[in-house]
């Protein structure tokens, strides 16, 4: 779950191997929940229906929702459809053929937070939407390729934005990834833009999310009156993929890999 950028000094926690094991267990649960949703994203479903299914699965796996009650939020997921960038509030919105949507779920397992989001497609989306989904997915992994000791957070953001721009798209700057572990949001801020060699240096043991939000148009966001939902200012489509990762001795461990290899929409072919 992304959060709005701040400018506070950062003290980044360095985690041990036991923490990595606990984060892997939490990440597996949230990834299974997101896998389970694939068959439920259908025309006629409302975003409230999908959120109810998330709650049912959270209960099934005997974990807790991290978002219900968080700063007054009342839902087990954020569901962001089409031009919604992030933090879409589940409600009466009915899914229609061609819609694309991000579902963001965070759970707590034995005191450790598992956080991931991915895109889903309702039927076969437009050519532009399919291009966006592919670009957002590749932008995430361009950033993850920079996660290794000795690189910087600026390297991650630069790789993401560079790829987005190469596709004539943009990377949202108003929201960012974050440190996570036994707390939901903690340092560092993980921006999805940046200059190479800038920002804190990555060290083995750091744990954080990388979750670029890629827009077809400009990167500008607007917050709606509900205080949560962020939309593209120019009303163009937006897409986001998120993994929680830990820095290892020679790269990174992805804690939220899809057990069913369903992280990317599989009900259509990217041309």
Coordinates of N, CA and C in Angstrom, one line a residue, residues 141-149 151-152 155-157 159-160 202:
X141 N 10.0 -4.5 -12.5 CA 11.1 -5.4 -12.5 C 12.4 -4.7 -12.9
X142 N 12.2 -3.6 -13.7 CA 13.4 -2.8 -13.9 C 14.0 -2.2 -12.6
X143 N 13.0 -1.8 -11.7 CA 13.4 -1.3 -10.4 C 14.0 -2.4 -9.6
X144 N 13.4 -3.6 -9.5 CA 13.9 -4.7 -8.7 C 15.3 -5.1 -9.1
X145 N 15.6 -5.0 -10.4 CA 16.9 -5.4 -10.9 C 18.0 -4.6 -10.3
X146 N 17.7 -3.4 -9.7 CA 18.6 -2.5 -9.1 C 18.8 -2.8 -7.6
X147 N 18.0 -3.7 -7.0 CA 18.0 -4.0 -5.6 C 19.1 -4.9 -5.3
X148 N 20.2 -4.4 -4.9 CA 21.4 -5.2 -4.5 C 22.3 -4.3 -3.6
X149 N 23.1 -4.8 -2.7 CA 23.9 -4.0 -1.9 C 24.9 -3.2 -2.7
X151 N 24.1 -0.4 -4.4 CA 23.3 0.5 -5.2 C 22.5 1.4 -4.2
X152 N 21.8 2.4 -4.8 CA 21.1 3.4 -4.0 C 19.6 3.3 -4.4
X155 N 18.9 4.7 -7.7 CA 19.1 3.8 -8.8 C 17.8 3.1 -9.1
X156 N 17.0 2.7 -8.1 CA 15.8 2.0 -8.2 C 14.8 2.9 -8.9
X157 N 14.6 4.1 -8.4 CA 13.7 5.1 -9.0 C 14.0 5.5 -10.4
X159 N 15.6 3.7 -12.7 CA 15.3 2.6 -13.6 C 13.9 2.5 -13.9
X160 N 13.0 2.7 -12.9 CA 11.6 2.7 -13.1 C 11.1 3.8 -14.0
X202 N 21.8 0.9 -0.5 CA 21.2 -0.4 -0.1 C 22.1 -1.3 0.7

